[in-house]
PDB file of C-alpha atoms in Angstrom:
ATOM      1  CA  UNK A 172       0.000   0.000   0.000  1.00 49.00           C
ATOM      2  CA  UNK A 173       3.069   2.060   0.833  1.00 48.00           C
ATOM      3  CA  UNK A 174       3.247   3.360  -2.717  1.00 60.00           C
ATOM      4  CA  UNK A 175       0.226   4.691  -3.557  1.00 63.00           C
ATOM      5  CA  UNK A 176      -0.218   5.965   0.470  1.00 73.00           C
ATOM      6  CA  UNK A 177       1.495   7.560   2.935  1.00 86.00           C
ATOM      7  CA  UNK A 178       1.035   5.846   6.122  1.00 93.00           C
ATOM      8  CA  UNK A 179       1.660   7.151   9.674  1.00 95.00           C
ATOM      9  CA  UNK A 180       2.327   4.504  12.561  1.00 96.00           C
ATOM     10  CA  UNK A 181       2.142   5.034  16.075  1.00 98.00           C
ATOM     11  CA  UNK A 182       2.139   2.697  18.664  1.00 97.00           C
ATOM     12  CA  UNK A 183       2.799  -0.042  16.942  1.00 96.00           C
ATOM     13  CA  UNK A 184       4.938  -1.618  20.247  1.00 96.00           C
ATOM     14  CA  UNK A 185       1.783  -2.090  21.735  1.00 97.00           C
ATOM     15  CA  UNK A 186       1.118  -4.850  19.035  1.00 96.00           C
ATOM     16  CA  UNK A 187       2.310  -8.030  20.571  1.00 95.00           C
ATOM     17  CA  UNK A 188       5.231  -9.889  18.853  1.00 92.00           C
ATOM     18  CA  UNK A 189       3.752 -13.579  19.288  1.00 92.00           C
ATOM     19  CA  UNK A 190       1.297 -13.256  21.602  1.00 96.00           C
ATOM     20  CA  UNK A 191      -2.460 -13.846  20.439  1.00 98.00           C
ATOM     21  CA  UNK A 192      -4.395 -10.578  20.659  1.00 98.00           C
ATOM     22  CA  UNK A 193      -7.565  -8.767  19.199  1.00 98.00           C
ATOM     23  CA  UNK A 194      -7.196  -5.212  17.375  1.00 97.00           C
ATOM     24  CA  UNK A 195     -10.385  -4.058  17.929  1.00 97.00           C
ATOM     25  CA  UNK A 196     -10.806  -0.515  15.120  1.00 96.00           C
ATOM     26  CA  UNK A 197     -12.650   2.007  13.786  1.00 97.00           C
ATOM     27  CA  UNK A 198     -13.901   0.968  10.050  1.00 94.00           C
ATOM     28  CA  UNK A 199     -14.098   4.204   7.411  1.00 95.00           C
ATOM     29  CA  UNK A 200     -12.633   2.402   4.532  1.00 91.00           C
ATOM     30  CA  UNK A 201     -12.400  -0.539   2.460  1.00 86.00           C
ATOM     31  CA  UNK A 202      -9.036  -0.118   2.510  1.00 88.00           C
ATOM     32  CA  UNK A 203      -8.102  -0.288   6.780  1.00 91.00           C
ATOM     33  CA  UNK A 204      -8.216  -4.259   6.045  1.00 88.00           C
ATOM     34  CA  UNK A 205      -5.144  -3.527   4.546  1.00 88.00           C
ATOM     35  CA  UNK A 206      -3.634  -1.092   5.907  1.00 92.00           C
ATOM     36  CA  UNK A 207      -3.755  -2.117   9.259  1.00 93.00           C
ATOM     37  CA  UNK A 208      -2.051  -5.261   8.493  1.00 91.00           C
ATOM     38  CA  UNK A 209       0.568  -3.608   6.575  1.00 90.00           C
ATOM     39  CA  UNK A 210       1.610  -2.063   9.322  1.00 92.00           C
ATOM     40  CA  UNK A 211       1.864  -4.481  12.474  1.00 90.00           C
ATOM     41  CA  UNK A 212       4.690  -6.231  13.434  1.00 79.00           C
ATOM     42  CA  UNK A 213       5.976  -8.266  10.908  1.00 81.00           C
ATOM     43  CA  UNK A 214       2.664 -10.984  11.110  1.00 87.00           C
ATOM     44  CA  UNK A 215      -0.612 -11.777   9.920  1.00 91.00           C
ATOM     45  CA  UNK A 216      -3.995 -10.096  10.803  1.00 92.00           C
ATOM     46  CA  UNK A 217      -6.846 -12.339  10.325  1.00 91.00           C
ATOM     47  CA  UNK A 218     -10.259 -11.191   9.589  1.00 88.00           C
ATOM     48  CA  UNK A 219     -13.780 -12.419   9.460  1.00 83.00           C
ATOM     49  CA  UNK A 220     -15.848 -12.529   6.267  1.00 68.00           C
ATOM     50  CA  UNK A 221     -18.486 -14.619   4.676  1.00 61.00           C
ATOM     51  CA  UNK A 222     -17.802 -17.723   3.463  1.00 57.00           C
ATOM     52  CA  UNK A 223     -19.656 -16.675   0.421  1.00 58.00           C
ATOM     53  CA  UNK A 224     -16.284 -14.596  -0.534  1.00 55.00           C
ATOM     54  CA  UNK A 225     -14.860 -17.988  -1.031  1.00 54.00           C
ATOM     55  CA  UNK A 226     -16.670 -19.532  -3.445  1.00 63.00           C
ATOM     56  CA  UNK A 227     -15.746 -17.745  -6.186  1.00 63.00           C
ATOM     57  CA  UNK A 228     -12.158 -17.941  -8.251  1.00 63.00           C
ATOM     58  CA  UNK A 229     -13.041 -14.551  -8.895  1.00 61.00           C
ATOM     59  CA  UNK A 230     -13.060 -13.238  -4.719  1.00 58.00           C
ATOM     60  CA  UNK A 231     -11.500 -16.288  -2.783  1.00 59.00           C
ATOM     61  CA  UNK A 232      -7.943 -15.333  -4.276  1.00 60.00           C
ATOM     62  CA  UNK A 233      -8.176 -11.711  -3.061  1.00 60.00           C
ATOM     63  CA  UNK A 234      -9.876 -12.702   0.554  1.00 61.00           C
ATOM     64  CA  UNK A 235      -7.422 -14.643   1.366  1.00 61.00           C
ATOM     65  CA  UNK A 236      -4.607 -13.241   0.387  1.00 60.00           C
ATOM     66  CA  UNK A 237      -5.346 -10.329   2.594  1.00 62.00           C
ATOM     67  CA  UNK A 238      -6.133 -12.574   5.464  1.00 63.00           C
ATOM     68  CA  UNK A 239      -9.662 -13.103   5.257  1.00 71.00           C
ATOM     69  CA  UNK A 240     -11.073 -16.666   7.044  1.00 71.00           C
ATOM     70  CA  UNK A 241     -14.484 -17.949   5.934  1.00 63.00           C
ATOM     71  CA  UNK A 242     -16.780 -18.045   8.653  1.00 65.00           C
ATOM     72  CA  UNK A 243     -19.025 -20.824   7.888  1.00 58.00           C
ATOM     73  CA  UNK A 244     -22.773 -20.775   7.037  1.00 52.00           C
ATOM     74  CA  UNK A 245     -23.957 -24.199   9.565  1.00 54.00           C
ATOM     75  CA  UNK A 246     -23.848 -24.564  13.135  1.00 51.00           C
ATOM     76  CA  UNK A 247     -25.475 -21.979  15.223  1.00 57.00           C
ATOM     77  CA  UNK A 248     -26.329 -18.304  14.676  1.00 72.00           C
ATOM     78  CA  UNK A 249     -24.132 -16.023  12.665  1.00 70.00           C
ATOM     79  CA  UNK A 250     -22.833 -14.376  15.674  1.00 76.00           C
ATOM     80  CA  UNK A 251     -21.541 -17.439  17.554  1.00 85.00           C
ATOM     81  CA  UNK A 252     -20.398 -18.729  14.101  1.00 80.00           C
ATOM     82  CA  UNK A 253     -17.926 -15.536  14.067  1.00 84.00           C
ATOM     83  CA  UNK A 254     -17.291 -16.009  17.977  1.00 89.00           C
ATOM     84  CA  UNK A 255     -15.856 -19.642  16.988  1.00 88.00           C
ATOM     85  CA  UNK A 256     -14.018 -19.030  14.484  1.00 88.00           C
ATOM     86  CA  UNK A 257     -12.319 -15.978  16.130  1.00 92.00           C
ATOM     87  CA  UNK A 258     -11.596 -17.882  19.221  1.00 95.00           C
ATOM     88  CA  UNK A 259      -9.834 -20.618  16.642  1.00 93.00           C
ATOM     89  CA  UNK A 260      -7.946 -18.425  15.517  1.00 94.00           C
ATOM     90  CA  UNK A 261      -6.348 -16.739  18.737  1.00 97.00           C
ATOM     91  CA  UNK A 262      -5.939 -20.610  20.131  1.00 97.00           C
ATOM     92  CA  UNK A 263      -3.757 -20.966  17.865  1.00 96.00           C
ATOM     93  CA  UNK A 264      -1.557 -17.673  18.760  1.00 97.00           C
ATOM     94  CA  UNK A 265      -2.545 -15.428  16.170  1.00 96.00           C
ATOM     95  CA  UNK A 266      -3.926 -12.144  16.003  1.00 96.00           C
ATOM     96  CA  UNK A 267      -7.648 -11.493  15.222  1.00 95.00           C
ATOM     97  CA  UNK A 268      -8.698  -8.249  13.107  1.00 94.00           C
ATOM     98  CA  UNK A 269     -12.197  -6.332  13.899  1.00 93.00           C
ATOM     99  CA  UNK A 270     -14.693  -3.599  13.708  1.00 93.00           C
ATOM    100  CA  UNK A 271     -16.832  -3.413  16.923  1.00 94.00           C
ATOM    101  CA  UNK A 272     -19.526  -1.525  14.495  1.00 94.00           C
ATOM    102  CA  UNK A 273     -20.119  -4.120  12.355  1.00 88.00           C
ATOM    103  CA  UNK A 274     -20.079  -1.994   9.700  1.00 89.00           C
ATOM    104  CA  UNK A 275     -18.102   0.742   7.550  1.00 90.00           C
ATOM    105  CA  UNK A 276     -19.459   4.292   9.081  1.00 95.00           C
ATOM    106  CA  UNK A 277     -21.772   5.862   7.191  1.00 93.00           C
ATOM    107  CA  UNK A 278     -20.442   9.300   7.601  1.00 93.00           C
ATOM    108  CA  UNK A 279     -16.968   9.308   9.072  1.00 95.00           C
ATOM    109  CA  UNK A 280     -18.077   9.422  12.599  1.00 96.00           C
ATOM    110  CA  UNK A 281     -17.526   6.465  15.051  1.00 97.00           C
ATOM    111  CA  UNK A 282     -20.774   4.527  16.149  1.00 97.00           C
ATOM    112  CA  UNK A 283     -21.869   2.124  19.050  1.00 97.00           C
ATOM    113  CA  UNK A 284     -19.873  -0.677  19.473  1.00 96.00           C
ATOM    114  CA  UNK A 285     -21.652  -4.208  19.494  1.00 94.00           C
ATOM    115  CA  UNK A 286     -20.298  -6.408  22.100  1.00 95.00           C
ATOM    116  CA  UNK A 287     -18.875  -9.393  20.156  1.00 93.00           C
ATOM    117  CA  UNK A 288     -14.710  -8.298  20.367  1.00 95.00           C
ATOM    118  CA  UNK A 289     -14.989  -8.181  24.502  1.00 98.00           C
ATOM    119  CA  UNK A 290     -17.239 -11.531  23.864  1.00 96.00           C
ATOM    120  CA  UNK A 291     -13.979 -12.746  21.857  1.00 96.00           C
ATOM    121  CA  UNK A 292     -11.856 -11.476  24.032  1.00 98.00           C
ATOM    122  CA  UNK A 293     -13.235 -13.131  27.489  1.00 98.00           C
ATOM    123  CA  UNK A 294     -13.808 -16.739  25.883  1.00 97.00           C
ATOM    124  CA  UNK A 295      -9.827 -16.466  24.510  1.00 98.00           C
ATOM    125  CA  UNK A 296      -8.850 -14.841  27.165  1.00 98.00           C
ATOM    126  CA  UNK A 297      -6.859 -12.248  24.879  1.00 98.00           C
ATOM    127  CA  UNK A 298      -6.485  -8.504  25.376  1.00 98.00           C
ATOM    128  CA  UNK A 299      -8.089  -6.108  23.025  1.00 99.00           C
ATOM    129  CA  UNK A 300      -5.931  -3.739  21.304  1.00 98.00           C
ATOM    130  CA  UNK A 301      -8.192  -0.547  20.224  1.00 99.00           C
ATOM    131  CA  UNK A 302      -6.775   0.612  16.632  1.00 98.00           C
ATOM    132  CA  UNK A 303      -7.462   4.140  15.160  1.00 98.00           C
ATOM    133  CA  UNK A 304      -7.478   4.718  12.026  1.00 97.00           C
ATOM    134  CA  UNK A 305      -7.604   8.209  10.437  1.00 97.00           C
ATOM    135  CA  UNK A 306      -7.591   9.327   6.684  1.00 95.00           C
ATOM    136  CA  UNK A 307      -8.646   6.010   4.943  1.00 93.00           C
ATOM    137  CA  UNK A 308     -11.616   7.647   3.877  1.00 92.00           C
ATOM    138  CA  UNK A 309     -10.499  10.087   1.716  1.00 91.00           C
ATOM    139  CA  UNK A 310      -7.857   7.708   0.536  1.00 88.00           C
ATOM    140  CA  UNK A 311     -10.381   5.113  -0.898  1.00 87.00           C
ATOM    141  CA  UNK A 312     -13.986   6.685  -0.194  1.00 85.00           C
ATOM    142  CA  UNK A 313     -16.590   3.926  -0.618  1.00 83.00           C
ATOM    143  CA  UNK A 314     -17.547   3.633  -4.388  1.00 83.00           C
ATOM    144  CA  UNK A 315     -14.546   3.859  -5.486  1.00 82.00           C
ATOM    145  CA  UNK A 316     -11.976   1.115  -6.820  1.00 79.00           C
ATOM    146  CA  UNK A 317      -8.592   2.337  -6.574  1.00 81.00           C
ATOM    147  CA  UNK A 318      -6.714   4.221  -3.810  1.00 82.00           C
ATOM    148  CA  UNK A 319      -5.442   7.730  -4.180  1.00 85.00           C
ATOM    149  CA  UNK A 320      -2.534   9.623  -2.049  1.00 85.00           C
ATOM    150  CA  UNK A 321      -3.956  10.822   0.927  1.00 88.00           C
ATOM    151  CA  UNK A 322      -1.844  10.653   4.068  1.00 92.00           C
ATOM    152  CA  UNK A 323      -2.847   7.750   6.528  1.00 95.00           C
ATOM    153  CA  UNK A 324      -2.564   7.402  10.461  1.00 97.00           C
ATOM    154  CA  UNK A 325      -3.277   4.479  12.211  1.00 97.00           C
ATOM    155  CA  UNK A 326      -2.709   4.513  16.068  1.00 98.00           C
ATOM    156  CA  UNK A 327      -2.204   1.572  18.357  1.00 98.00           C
ATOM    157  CA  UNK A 328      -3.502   2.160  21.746  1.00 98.00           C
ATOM    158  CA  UNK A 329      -2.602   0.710  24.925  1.00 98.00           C
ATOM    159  CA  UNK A 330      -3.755  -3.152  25.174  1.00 98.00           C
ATOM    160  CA  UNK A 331      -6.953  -3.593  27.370  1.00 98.00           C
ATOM    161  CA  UNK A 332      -6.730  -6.391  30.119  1.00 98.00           C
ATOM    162  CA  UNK A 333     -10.315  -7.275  30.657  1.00 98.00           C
ATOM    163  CA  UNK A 334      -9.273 -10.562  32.753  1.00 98.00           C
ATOM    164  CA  UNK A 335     -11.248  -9.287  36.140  1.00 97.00           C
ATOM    165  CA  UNK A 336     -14.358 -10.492  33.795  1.00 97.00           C
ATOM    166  CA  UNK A 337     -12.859 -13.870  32.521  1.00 97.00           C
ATOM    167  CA  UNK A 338     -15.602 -15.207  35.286  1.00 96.00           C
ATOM    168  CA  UNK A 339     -18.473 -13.169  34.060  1.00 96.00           C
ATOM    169  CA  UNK A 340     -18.166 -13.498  29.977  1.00 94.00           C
ATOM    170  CA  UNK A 341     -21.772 -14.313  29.805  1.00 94.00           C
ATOM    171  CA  UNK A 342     -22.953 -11.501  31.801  1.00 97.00           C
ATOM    172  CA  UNK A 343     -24.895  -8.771  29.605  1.00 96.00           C
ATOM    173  CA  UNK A 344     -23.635  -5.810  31.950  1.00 97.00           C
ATOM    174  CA  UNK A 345     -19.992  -6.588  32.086  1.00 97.00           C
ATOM    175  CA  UNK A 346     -20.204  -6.723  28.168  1.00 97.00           C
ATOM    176  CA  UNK A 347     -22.140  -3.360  27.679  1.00 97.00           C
ATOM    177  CA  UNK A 348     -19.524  -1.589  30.198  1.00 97.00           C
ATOM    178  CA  UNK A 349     -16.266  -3.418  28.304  1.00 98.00           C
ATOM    179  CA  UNK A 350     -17.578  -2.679  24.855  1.00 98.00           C
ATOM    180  CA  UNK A 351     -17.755   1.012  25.656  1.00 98.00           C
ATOM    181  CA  UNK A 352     -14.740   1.364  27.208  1.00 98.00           C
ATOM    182  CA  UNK A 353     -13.003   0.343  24.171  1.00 98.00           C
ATOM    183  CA  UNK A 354     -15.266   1.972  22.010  1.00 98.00           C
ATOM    184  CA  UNK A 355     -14.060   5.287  23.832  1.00 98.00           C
ATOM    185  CA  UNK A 356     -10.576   4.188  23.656  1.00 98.00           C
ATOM    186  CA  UNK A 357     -10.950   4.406  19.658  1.00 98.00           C
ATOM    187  CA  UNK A 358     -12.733   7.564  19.783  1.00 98.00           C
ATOM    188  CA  UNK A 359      -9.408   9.142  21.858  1.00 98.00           C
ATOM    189  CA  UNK A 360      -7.298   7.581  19.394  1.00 98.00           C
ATOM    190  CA  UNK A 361      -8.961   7.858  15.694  1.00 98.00           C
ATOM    191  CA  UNK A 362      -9.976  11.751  17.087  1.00 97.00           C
ATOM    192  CA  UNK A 363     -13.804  11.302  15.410  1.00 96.00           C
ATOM    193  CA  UNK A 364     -17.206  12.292  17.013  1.00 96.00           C
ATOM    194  CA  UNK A 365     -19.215   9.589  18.622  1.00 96.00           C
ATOM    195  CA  UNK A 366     -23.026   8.482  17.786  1.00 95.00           C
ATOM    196  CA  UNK A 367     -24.485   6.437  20.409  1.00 94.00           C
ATOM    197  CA  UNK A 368     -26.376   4.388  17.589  1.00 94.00           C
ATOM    198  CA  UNK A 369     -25.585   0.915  15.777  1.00 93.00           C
ATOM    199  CA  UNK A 370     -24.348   2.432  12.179  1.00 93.00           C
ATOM    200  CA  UNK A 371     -25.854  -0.315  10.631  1.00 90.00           C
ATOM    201  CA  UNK A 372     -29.802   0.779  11.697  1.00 92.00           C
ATOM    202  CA  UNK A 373     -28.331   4.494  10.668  1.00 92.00           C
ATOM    203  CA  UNK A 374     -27.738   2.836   7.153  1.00 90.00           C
ATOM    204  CA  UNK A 375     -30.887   1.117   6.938  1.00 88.00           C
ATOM    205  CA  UNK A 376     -33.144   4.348   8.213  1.00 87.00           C
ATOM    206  CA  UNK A 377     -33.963   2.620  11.405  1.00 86.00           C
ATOM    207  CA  UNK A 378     -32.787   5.803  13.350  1.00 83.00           C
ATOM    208  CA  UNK A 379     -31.780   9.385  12.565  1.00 82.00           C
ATOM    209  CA  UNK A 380     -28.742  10.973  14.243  1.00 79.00           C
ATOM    210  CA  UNK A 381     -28.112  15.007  14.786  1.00 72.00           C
ATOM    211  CA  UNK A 382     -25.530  16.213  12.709  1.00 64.00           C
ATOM    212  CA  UNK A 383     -23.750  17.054  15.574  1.00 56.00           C
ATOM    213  CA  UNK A 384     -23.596  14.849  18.145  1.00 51.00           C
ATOM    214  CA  UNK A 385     -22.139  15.696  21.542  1.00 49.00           C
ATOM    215  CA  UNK A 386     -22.373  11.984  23.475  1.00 57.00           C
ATOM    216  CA  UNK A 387     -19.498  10.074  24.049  1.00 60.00           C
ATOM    217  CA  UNK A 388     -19.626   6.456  25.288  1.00 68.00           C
ATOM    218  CA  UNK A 389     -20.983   6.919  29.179  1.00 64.00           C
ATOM    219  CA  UNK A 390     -18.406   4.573  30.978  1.00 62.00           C
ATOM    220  CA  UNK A 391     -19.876   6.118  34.775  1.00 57.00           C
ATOM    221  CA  UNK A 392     -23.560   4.273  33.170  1.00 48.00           C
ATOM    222  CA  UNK A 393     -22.206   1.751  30.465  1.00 49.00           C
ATOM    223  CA  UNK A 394     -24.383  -1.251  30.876  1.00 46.00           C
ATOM    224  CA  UNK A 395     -27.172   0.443  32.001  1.00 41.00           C
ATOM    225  CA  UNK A 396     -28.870  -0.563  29.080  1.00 44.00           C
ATOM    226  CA  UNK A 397     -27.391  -3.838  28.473  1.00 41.00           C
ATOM    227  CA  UNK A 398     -29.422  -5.073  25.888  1.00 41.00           C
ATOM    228  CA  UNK A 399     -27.028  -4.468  22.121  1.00 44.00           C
ATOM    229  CA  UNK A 400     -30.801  -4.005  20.247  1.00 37.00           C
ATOM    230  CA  UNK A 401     -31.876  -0.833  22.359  1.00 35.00           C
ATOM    231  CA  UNK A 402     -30.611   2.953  22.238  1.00 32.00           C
ATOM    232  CA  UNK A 403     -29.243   5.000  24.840  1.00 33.00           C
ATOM    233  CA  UNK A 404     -27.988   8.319  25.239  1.00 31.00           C
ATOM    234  CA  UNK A 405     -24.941   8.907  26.992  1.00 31.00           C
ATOM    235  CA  UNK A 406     -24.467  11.665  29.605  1.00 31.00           C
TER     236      UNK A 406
END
């Protein structure tokens, strides 16, 4: 990516050398899949994708040679079909790649985070890394098929340890509260506005959102409102 973008790293010590680990990041591009990864520590990021990606000559070569893993269509819901195969994959020592909203962001602001990284996270046993990325967007906006120059940051935060809830993984509050703390951790480090709405019912004109939105993830209340299908305002 190097030559059509300029890419800024920081923190990239905070990436672990072997250790398994989740980087847990903002999504504004089609490109951070490959950015990101171009710019850890000298291993692969895996990522989560449909299997039907794979089916075709046409897709499977790209997919996986960027470090895409099916995630299979049987066997339980979709969710615990990604939760499976992500907790495969850090068994074996690697390092998972995803984006807590689900979803590119519809407008360059960060949204609501759902819960399945810290879900991830406390079955592995892992820490989360939250990932910023900045600048992606008007590198590769969405509709487009080939990257311009644009400069590029991405910024590694501080791993999260969220082993005082390796005993509580199933409990709806503890995965609320974890979810927004890192969700706030990648609003400190990609610098962009928080919504305190899922993008993807933004996208589908479930919800409208004020153009300028003042709430930030409510860590003093997070978990309040456990449930990841209702709204609330933060603070």
């Amino acid at each position: 990516m190097n030559p059509y973008l300029s890419v800024h790293v920081e923190g990239v010590e905070n990436v672990p050398v072997e250790a398994p680990a989740i980087l847990a990041m903002n999504h504004l591009s089609f490109i951070d899949s490959l950015v990101v990864p171009a710019n850890t520590p000298e291993r692969p990021v895996y990522f989560l994708g449909k299997a039907d990606y794979f089916e075709s000559w046409r897709t499977r070569w790209f997919f996986a040679g960027v470090g895409v893993v099916p995630v299979l269509r049987e066997g339980g819901d979709k969710g615990q079909r990604s939760l499976d195969t992500g907790v495969r994959i850090l068994n074996q020592g690697d390092i998972v790649g995803i984006y807590p909203e689900g979803t590119r962001s519809p407008d360059g602001r960060l949204y609501r985070g759902k819960t399945g990284p810290v879900r991830m996270a406390l079955e592995a046993e892992v820490p989360i890394i939250p990932t910023g990325v900045i600048g992606t967007d008007k590198a590769m906006p969405t509709g487009t098929y080939f990257p311009v120059r644009h400069p590029v940051t991405v910024r590694f935060g501080r791993p999260l340890d969220f082993s005082r809830y390796y005993d509580r993984k199933d409990d709806p509050f503890v995965l609320r509260s974890a979810t927004d703390e890192l969700m706030y951790e990648i609003m400190m480090l990609s610098g962009q506005e928080y919504v305190d709405e899922y993008a993807s019912k933004v996208k589908k004109g479930e919800v409208r959102v004020d153009d300028d939105p003042t709430e930030v993830p409510d860590l003093d209340h997070a978990g309040a409102d456990a449930g990841d299908g209702a709204t609330r305002r933060a603070g």
